[in-house]
Amino acid sequence: MIHMKDIDLKNKRVFIRLDLNVPLYNNKITSSARIDCSIPTIQLALKKHAKIIIASHLGRPEEGKYNEKFSLFPIFKYLKKKLPEVNIIFSKNYLQGIKIESNQIVVLENVRFNYGETKNDIDLSKKYANLCDIFVMDAFATAHRIESSTYGICDFVKQACIGPLLFSEIKILKNIFNKPIHPVVTVIGGAKVSTKFKLLNSLLKITDSMLVGGGIANTFISTNYSIGKSLYEKSFQEKAKKLYETKKIFLPIDSRVCTSFSIKSKSKIKLISNILPNEEILDIGDQTIKNYKEVIKKAKTIIWNGPMGVFEFPNFRKGTEEIAKSIANSSSFSIAGGGDTIAVIDLFNLKNKISYISTGGGSFLKFIENKTLPILERLKKF
């Protein structure tokens, strides 16, 4: 793939697709991490004297309709503060064309306000392409989506390339999965096996030990024990058995349970062989925590995706917290990705203790599954 740094951008209209999908509360940014990660890309374009167009989505608004709640205007204001010496303007109506000068930045309103964005509409893709001379894809978190501003635009621009942030993410992930340093320990949580079955298969090829929690663990446990009214997937029990035959998977031996799914429910630790019909597993137990920590201690590489239980409920948070802190305090190279995983990292203030945090959720998982992403294959054709 052609890299942005290797292209002459001087006086060229450069459409940069970034991931500026940050959390907002009352129109105020509560975490600027994704914007801050993108600023070096903008600065590189400025250094090359480009006419810069910045595009991103924000949230999931109803397509084709403006909704102030999902406006990129707060992000525009943040960029003006971070780059005070640059002429930055905001554009709501841009599909018919925009005026832009060198070393100027135009921040486009949320691309998901445009009808056809998520469906990769051809007409919309053409309109994006008409705005620019060069397309730069630098949004890892949306690199798994085939949408007009992330993929379709490539069919109608003369030149497209990969941005530095996306390049960095892919390089790090490829190094981990092509040349992992063993022992490799993967920590996998979340609700369903069905959504992560391909992921588990891919990870087991390089993994020495896989520590499983959450609803995913319940499906494995349910093949041998009664788990009361716990969340599990009956249709995936046979597939879970086959995965377990690899002898790499570690499962909980005890769990924190309750009789009603509520933030107020008290937790009780039970062996998985003693779960009653009216009980529900919401977290791993203390002996499981101890066992998992022993495995993590021996790791040289840790890949982490998903919580060990319902960490949103304080009484069922201990498993996720203890395992997260164990990963953070490990001397191994640790990589974390996925929305819930990042939420856990923020909750326990572990950001500076994880070796690498992927900016993407779905893209992180899809890349692990397939070792590539649709847009990467498309960019190779330029």
PDB file of N, CA and C in Angstrom, residues 192-263:
ATOM      1  N   LYS A 192     -21.295 -13.775  24.078  1.00  0.00           N
ATOM      2  CA  LYS A 192     -21.664 -14.902  23.227  1.00  0.00           C
ATOM      3  C   LYS A 192     -20.491 -15.536  22.485  1.00  0.00           C
ATOM      4  N   VAL A 193     -20.504 -16.868  22.411  1.00  0.00           N
ATOM      5  CA  VAL A 193     -19.532 -17.594  21.609  1.00  0.00           C
ATOM      6  C   VAL A 193     -19.765 -17.315  20.128  1.00  0.00           C
ATOM      7  N   SER A 194     -21.040 -17.220  19.730  1.00  0.00           N
ATOM      8  CA  SER A 194     -21.388 -17.072  18.307  1.00  0.00           C
ATOM      9  C   SER A 194     -20.731 -15.858  17.670  1.00  0.00           C
ATOM     10  N   THR A 195     -20.619 -14.754  18.414  1.00  0.00           N
ATOM     11  CA  THR A 195     -20.033 -13.531  17.854  1.00  0.00           C
ATOM     12  C   THR A 195     -18.506 -13.587  17.826  1.00  0.00           C
ATOM     13  N   LYS A 196     -17.927 -14.528  18.571  1.00  0.00           N
ATOM     14  CA  LYS A 196     -16.468 -14.590  18.657  1.00  0.00           C
ATOM     15  C   LYS A 196     -15.913 -15.960  18.272  1.00  0.00           C
ATOM     16  N   PHE A 197     -16.738 -16.781  17.622  1.00  0.00           N
ATOM     17  CA  PHE A 197     -16.289 -18.134  17.280  1.00  0.00           C
ATOM     18  C   PHE A 197     -15.085 -18.119  16.334  1.00  0.00           C
ATOM     19  N   LYS A 198     -15.151 -17.291  15.270  1.00  0.00           N
ATOM     20  CA  LYS A 198     -14.036 -17.174  14.328  1.00  0.00           C
ATOM     21  C   LYS A 198     -12.800 -16.608  15.029  1.00  0.00           C
ATOM     22  N   LEU A 199     -13.038 -15.652  15.922  1.00  0.00           N
ATOM     23  CA  LEU A 199     -11.947 -15.049  16.689  1.00  0.00           C
ATOM     24  C   LEU A 199     -11.235 -16.103  17.533  1.00  0.00           C
ATOM     25  N   LEU A 200     -12.019 -16.926  18.242  1.00  0.00           N
ATOM     26  CA  LEU A 200     -11.439 -17.971  19.082  1.00  0.00           C
ATOM     27  C   LEU A 200     -10.624 -18.949  18.242  1.00  0.00           C
ATOM     28  N   ASN A 201     -11.166 -19.342  17.096  1.00  0.00           N
ATOM     29  CA  ASN A 201     -10.452 -20.259  16.199  1.00  0.00           C
ATOM     30  C   ASN A 201      -9.111 -19.680  15.757  1.00  0.00           C
ATOM     31  N   SER A 202      -9.121 -18.403  15.361  1.00  0.00           N
ATOM     32  CA  SER A 202      -7.896 -17.745  14.908  1.00  0.00           C
ATOM     33  C   SER A 202      -6.874 -17.624  16.028  1.00  0.00           C
ATOM     34  N   LEU A 203      -7.343 -17.237  17.214  1.00  0.00           N
ATOM     35  CA  LEU A 203      -6.434 -17.042  18.341  1.00  0.00           C
ATOM     36  C   LEU A 203      -5.830 -18.355  18.828  1.00  0.00           C
ATOM     37  N   LEU A 204      -6.604 -19.432  18.763  1.00  0.00           N
ATOM     38  CA  LEU A 204      -6.096 -20.716  19.239  1.00  0.00           C
ATOM     39  C   LEU A 204      -4.910 -21.225  18.413  1.00  0.00           C
ATOM     40  N   LYS A 205      -4.748 -20.704  17.187  1.00  0.00           N
ATOM     41  CA  LYS A 205      -3.631 -21.107  16.332  1.00  0.00           C
ATOM     42  C   LYS A 205      -2.288 -20.596  16.857  1.00  0.00           C
ATOM     43  N   ILE A 206      -2.330 -19.465  17.580  1.00  0.00           N
ATOM     44  CA  ILE A 206      -1.069 -18.908  18.102  1.00  0.00           C
ATOM     45  C   ILE A 206      -1.004 -18.921  19.623  1.00  0.00           C
ATOM     46  N   THR A 207      -2.108 -19.306  20.263  1.00  0.00           N
ATOM     47  CA  THR A 207      -2.222 -19.226  21.717  1.00  0.00           C
ATOM     48  C   THR A 207      -1.695 -20.476  22.416  1.00  0.00           C
ATOM     49  N   ASP A 208      -1.025 -20.257  23.538  1.00  0.00           N
ATOM     50  CA  ASP A 208      -0.618 -21.374  24.389  1.00  0.00           C
ATOM     51  C   ASP A 208      -1.670 -21.656  25.455  1.00  0.00           C
ATOM     52  N   SER A 209      -2.271 -20.569  25.982  1.00  0.00           N
ATOM     53  CA  SER A 209      -3.314 -20.711  26.997  1.00  0.00           C
ATOM     54  C   SER A 209      -4.387 -19.663  26.758  1.00  0.00           C
ATOM     55  N   MET A 210      -5.650 -20.101  26.784  1.00  0.00           N
ATOM     56  CA  MET A 210      -6.765 -19.172  26.594  1.00  0.00           C
ATOM     57  C   MET A 210      -7.630 -19.162  27.854  1.00  0.00           C
ATOM     58  N   LEU A 211      -7.732 -17.998  28.485  1.00  0.00           N
ATOM     59  CA  LEU A 211      -8.522 -17.827  29.705  1.00  0.00           C
ATOM     60  C   LEU A 211      -9.882 -17.247  29.326  1.00  0.00           C
ATOM     61  N   VAL A 212     -10.938 -17.972  29.654  1.00  0.00           N
ATOM     62  CA  VAL A 212     -12.268 -17.591  29.174  1.00  0.00           C
ATOM     63  C   VAL A 212     -13.176 -17.188  30.330  1.00  0.00           C
ATOM     64  N   GLY A 213     -13.937 -16.096  30.116  1.00  0.00           N
ATOM     65  CA  GLY A 213     -14.892 -15.628  31.122  1.00  0.00           C
ATOM     66  C   GLY A 213     -16.167 -15.146  30.468  1.00  0.00           C
ATOM     67  N   GLY A 214     -17.069 -14.589  31.283  1.00  0.00           N
ATOM     68  CA  GLY A 214     -18.319 -14.047  30.754  1.00  0.00           C
ATOM     69  C   GLY A 214     -19.271 -15.123  30.248  1.00  0.00           C
ATOM     70  N   GLY A 215     -20.248 -14.687  29.438  1.00  0.00           N
ATOM     71  CA  GLY A 215     -21.229 -15.612  28.871  1.00  0.00           C
ATOM     72  C   GLY A 215     -20.589 -16.651  27.975  1.00  0.00           C
ATOM     73  N   ILE A 216     -19.442 -16.304  27.369  1.00  0.00           N
ATOM     74  CA  ILE A 216     -18.726 -17.260  26.520  1.00  0.00           C
ATOM     75  C   ILE A 216     -18.326 -18.490  27.338  1.00  0.00           C
ATOM     76  N   ALA A 217     -17.812 -18.257  28.543  1.00  0.00           N
ATOM     77  CA  ALA A 217     -17.418 -19.371  29.409  1.00  0.00           C
ATOM     78  C   ALA A 217     -18.631 -20.228  29.773  1.00  0.00           C
ATOM     79  N   ASN A 218     -19.785 -19.586  29.955  1.00  0.00           N
ATOM     80  CA  ASN A 218     -20.999 -20.333  30.324  1.00  0.00           C
ATOM     81  C   ASN A 218     -21.361 -21.396  29.301  1.00  0.00           C
ATOM     82  N   THR A 219     -21.186 -21.066  28.016  1.00  0.00           N
ATOM     83  CA  THR A 219     -21.517 -22.032  26.963  1.00  0.00           C
ATOM     84  C   THR A 219     -20.609 -23.252  27.062  1.00  0.00           C
ATOM     85  N   PHE A 220     -19.324 -23.045  27.338  1.00  0.00           N
ATOM     86  CA  PHE A 220     -18.403 -24.163  27.535  1.00  0.00           C
ATOM     87  C   PHE A 220     -18.803 -24.983  28.765  1.00  0.00           C
ATOM     88  N   ILE A 221     -19.073 -24.274  29.877  1.00  0.00           N
ATOM     89  CA  ILE A 221     -19.409 -24.952  31.139  1.00  0.00           C
ATOM     90  C   ILE A 221     -20.695 -25.767  30.998  1.00  0.00           C
ATOM     91  N   SER A 222     -21.642 -25.233  30.234  1.00  0.00           N
ATOM     92  CA  SER A 222     -22.963 -25.877  30.101  1.00  0.00           C
ATOM     93  C   SER A 222     -22.905 -27.245  29.417  1.00  0.00           C
ATOM     94  N   THR A 223     -21.761 -27.553  28.777  1.00  0.00           N
ATOM     95  CA  THR A 223     -21.636 -28.863  28.124  1.00  0.00           C
ATOM     96  C   THR A 223     -21.440 -29.986  29.147  1.00  0.00           C
ATOM     97  N   ASN A 224     -21.078 -29.608  30.392  1.00  0.00           N
ATOM     98  CA  ASN A 224     -20.856 -30.616  31.444  1.00  0.00           C
ATOM     99  C   ASN A 224     -21.678 -30.402  32.711  1.00  0.00           C
ATOM    100  N   TYR A 225     -22.121 -29.138  32.919  1.00  0.00           N
ATOM    101  CA  TYR A 225     -22.830 -28.836  34.166  1.00  0.00           C
ATOM    102  C   TYR A 225     -24.110 -28.054  33.905  1.00  0.00           C
ATOM    103  N   SER A 226     -25.008 -28.146  34.881  1.00  0.00           N
ATOM    104  CA  SER A 226     -26.204 -27.302  34.849  1.00  0.00           C
ATOM    105  C   SER A 226     -25.799 -25.919  35.364  1.00  0.00           C
ATOM    106  N   ILE A 227     -26.151 -24.867  34.618  1.00  0.00           N
ATOM    107  CA  ILE A 227     -25.717 -23.522  35.018  1.00  0.00           C
ATOM    108  C   ILE A 227     -26.912 -22.615  35.337  1.00  0.00           C
ATOM    109  N   GLY A 228     -28.005 -23.224  35.788  1.00  0.00           N
ATOM    110  CA  GLY A 228     -29.171 -22.444  36.205  1.00  0.00           C
ATOM    111  C   GLY A 228     -29.745 -21.611  35.085  1.00  0.00           C
ATOM    112  N   LYS A 229     -29.984 -20.342  35.374  1.00  0.00           N
ATOM    113  CA  LYS A 229     -30.569 -19.452  34.362  1.00  0.00           C
ATOM    114  C   LYS A 229     -29.509 -18.520  33.742  1.00  0.00           C
ATOM    115  N   SER A 230     -28.257 -18.965  33.782  1.00  0.00           N
ATOM    116  CA  SER A 230     -27.150 -18.179  33.216  1.00  0.00           C
ATOM    117  C   SER A 230     -27.267 -18.077  31.695  1.00  0.00           C
ATOM    118  N   LEU A 231     -26.732 -16.985  31.172  1.00  0.00           N
ATOM    119  CA  LEU A 231     -26.685 -16.783  29.724  1.00  0.00           C
ATOM    120  C   LEU A 231     -25.737 -17.808  29.083  1.00  0.00           C
ATOM    121  N   TYR A 232     -26.240 -18.528  28.068  1.00  0.00           N
ATOM    122  CA  TYR A 232     -25.377 -19.415  27.278  1.00  0.00           C
ATOM    123  C   TYR A 232     -26.064 -19.679  25.948  1.00  0.00           C
ATOM    124  N   GLU A 233     -25.323 -20.295  25.009  1.00  0.00           N
ATOM    125  CA  GLU A 233     -25.861 -20.562  23.680  1.00  0.00           C
ATOM    126  C   GLU A 233     -25.887 -22.067  23.413  1.00  0.00           C
ATOM    127  N   LYS A 234     -27.068 -22.637  23.503  1.00  0.00           N
ATOM    128  CA  LYS A 234     -27.229 -24.078  23.319  1.00  0.00           C
ATOM    129  C   LYS A 234     -26.770 -24.530  21.937  1.00  0.00           C
ATOM    130  N   SER A 235     -27.035 -23.698  20.928  1.00  0.00           N
ATOM    131  CA  SER A 235     -26.699 -24.074  19.545  1.00  0.00           C
ATOM    132  C   SER A 235     -25.196 -24.121  19.290  1.00  0.00           C
ATOM    133  N   PHE A 236     -24.398 -23.577  20.223  1.00  0.00           N
ATOM    134  CA  PHE A 236     -22.944 -23.566  20.044  1.00  0.00           C
ATOM    135  C   PHE A 236     -22.228 -24.534  20.995  1.00  0.00           C
ATOM    136  N   GLN A 237     -22.986 -25.374  21.674  1.00  0.00           N
ATOM    137  CA  GLN A 237     -22.355 -26.297  22.617  1.00  0.00           C
ATOM    138  C   GLN A 237     -21.405 -27.281  21.927  1.00  0.00           C
ATOM    139  N   GLU A 238     -21.812 -27.823  20.776  1.00  0.00           N
ATOM    140  CA  GLU A 238     -20.970 -28.798  20.075  1.00  0.00           C
ATOM    141  C   GLU A 238     -19.674 -28.153  19.574  1.00  0.00           C
ATOM    142  N   LYS A 239     -19.800 -26.922  19.054  1.00  0.00           N
ATOM    143  CA  LYS A 239     -18.610 -26.205  18.590  1.00  0.00           C
ATOM    144  C   LYS A 239     -17.689 -25.872  19.765  1.00  0.00           C
ATOM    145  N   ALA A 240     -18.294 -25.552  20.907  1.00  0.00           N
ATOM    146  CA  ALA A 240     -17.509 -25.255  22.110  1.00  0.00           C
ATOM    147  C   ALA A 240     -16.724 -26.496  22.545  1.00  0.00           C
ATOM    148  N   LYS A 241     -17.357 -27.663  22.444  1.00  0.00           N
ATOM    149  CA  LYS A 241     -16.678 -28.915  22.806  1.00  0.00           C
ATOM    150  C   LYS A 241     -15.439 -29.143  21.941  1.00  0.00           C
ATOM    151  N   LYS A 242     -15.572 -28.880  20.633  1.00  0.00           N
ATOM    152  CA  LYS A 242     -14.457 -29.076  19.704  1.00  0.00           C
ATOM    153  C   LYS A 242     -13.308 -28.120  20.001  1.00  0.00           C
ATOM    154  N   LEU A 243     -13.654 -26.870  20.336  1.00  0.00           N
ATOM    155  CA  LEU A 243     -12.617 -25.901  20.704  1.00  0.00           C
ATOM    156  C   LEU A 243     -11.898 -26.343  21.976  1.00  0.00           C
ATOM    157  N   TYR A 244     -12.668 -26.881  22.908  1.00  0.00           N
ATOM    158  CA  TYR A 244     -12.107 -27.302  24.197  1.00  0.00           C
ATOM    159  C   TYR A 244     -11.149 -28.478  24.034  1.00  0.00           C
ATOM    160  N   GLU A 245     -11.322 -29.247  22.958  1.00  0.00           N
ATOM    161  CA  GLU A 245     -10.461 -30.409  22.695  1.00  0.00           C
ATOM    162  C   GLU A 245      -9.014 -30.003  22.382  1.00  0.00           C
ATOM    163  N   THR A 246      -8.790 -28.717  22.097  1.00  0.00           N
ATOM    164  CA  THR A 246      -7.415 -28.236  21.855  1.00  0.00           C
ATOM    165  C   THR A 246      -6.566 -28.296  23.121  1.00  0.00           C
ATOM    166  N   LYS A 247      -7.234 -28.405  24.270  1.00  0.00           N
ATOM    167  CA  LYS A 247      -6.596 -28.463  25.594  1.00  0.00           C
ATOM    168  C   LYS A 247      -5.826 -27.179  25.928  1.00  0.00           C
ATOM    169  N   LYS A 248      -6.200 -26.111  25.251  1.00  0.00           N
ATOM    170  CA  LYS A 248      -5.575 -24.816  25.529  1.00  0.00           C
ATOM    171  C   LYS A 248      -6.492 -23.903  26.339  1.00  0.00           C
ATOM    172  N   ILE A 249      -7.747 -24.302  26.474  1.00  0.00           N
ATOM    173  CA  ILE A 249      -8.752 -23.425  27.079  1.00  0.00           C
ATOM    174  C   ILE A 249      -8.896 -23.678  28.581  1.00  0.00           C
ATOM    175  N   PHE A 250      -8.796 -22.589  29.353  1.00  0.00           N
ATOM    176  CA  PHE A 250      -9.000 -22.632  30.803  1.00  0.00           C
ATOM    177  C   PHE A 250     -10.390 -22.072  31.096  1.00  0.00           C
ATOM    178  N   LEU A 251     -11.153 -22.786  31.904  1.00  0.00           N
ATOM    179  CA  LEU A 251     -12.514 -22.356  32.240  1.00  0.00           C
ATOM    180  C   LEU A 251     -12.638 -22.094  33.738  1.00  0.00           C
ATOM    181  N   PRO A 252     -13.627 -21.287  34.137  1.00  0.00           N
ATOM    182  CA  PRO A 252     -13.841 -21.043  35.570  1.00  0.00           C
ATOM    183  C   PRO A 252     -14.180 -22.335  36.310  1.00  0.00           C
ATOM    184  N   ILE A 253     -13.664 -22.456  37.546  1.00  0.00           N
ATOM    185  CA  ILE A 253     -14.063 -23.582  38.394  1.00  0.00           C
ATOM    186  C   ILE A 253     -15.038 -23.110  39.473  1.00  0.00           C
ATOM    187  N   ASP A 254     -15.082 -21.786  39.678  1.00  0.00           N
ATOM    188  CA  ASP A 254     -16.096 -21.209  40.571  1.00  0.00           C
ATOM    189  C   ASP A 254     -16.567 -19.874  40.000  1.00  0.00           C
ATOM    190  N   SER A 255     -17.733 -19.453  40.457  1.00  0.00           N
ATOM    191  CA  SER A 255     -18.361 -18.248  39.892  1.00  0.00           C
ATOM    192  C   SER A 255     -19.079 -17.443  40.952  1.00  0.00           C
ATOM    193  N   ARG A 256     -19.284 -16.155  40.643  1.00  0.00           N
ATOM    194  CA  ARG A 256     -20.133 -15.306  41.474  1.00  0.00           C
ATOM    195  C   ARG A 256     -21.535 -15.339  40.876  1.00  0.00           C
ATOM    196  N   VAL A 257     -22.497 -15.710  41.698  1.00  0.00           N
ATOM    197  CA  VAL A 257     -23.857 -15.885  41.202  1.00  0.00           C
ATOM    198  C   VAL A 257     -24.844 -15.036  41.982  1.00  0.00           C
ATOM    199  N   CYS A 258     -26.050 -14.907  41.420  1.00  0.00           N
ATOM    200  CA  CYS A 258     -27.151 -14.245  42.111  1.00  0.00           C
ATOM    201  C   CYS A 258     -28.447 -14.865  41.606  1.00  0.00           C
ATOM    202  N   THR A 259     -29.565 -14.464  42.193  1.00  0.00           N
ATOM    203  CA  THR A 259     -30.859 -15.010  41.776  1.00  0.00           C
ATOM    204  C   THR A 259     -31.675 -14.017  40.953  1.00  0.00           C
ATOM    205  N   SER A 260     -31.179 -12.775  40.838  1.00  0.00           N
ATOM    206  CA  SER A 260     -31.865 -11.797  39.975  1.00  0.00           C
ATOM    207  C   SER A 260     -30.834 -10.864  39.346  1.00  0.00           C
ATOM    208  N   PHE A 261     -31.007 -10.594  38.064  1.00  0.00           N
ATOM    209  CA  PHE A 261     -30.055  -9.757  37.325  1.00  0.00           C
ATOM    210  C   PHE A 261     -30.320  -8.291  37.669  1.00  0.00           C
ATOM    211  N   SER A 262     -29.586  -7.781  38.657  1.00  0.00           N
ATOM    212  CA  SER A 262     -29.809  -6.409  39.124  1.00  0.00           C
ATOM    213  C   SER A 262     -28.520  -5.842  39.699  1.00  0.00           C
ATOM    214  N   ILE A 263     -28.357  -4.542  39.546  1.00  0.00           N
ATOM    215  CA  ILE A 263     -27.181  -3.861  40.097  1.00  0.00           C
ATOM    216  C   ILE A 263     -27.155  -3.945  41.620  1.00  0.00           C
TER     217      ILE A 263
END
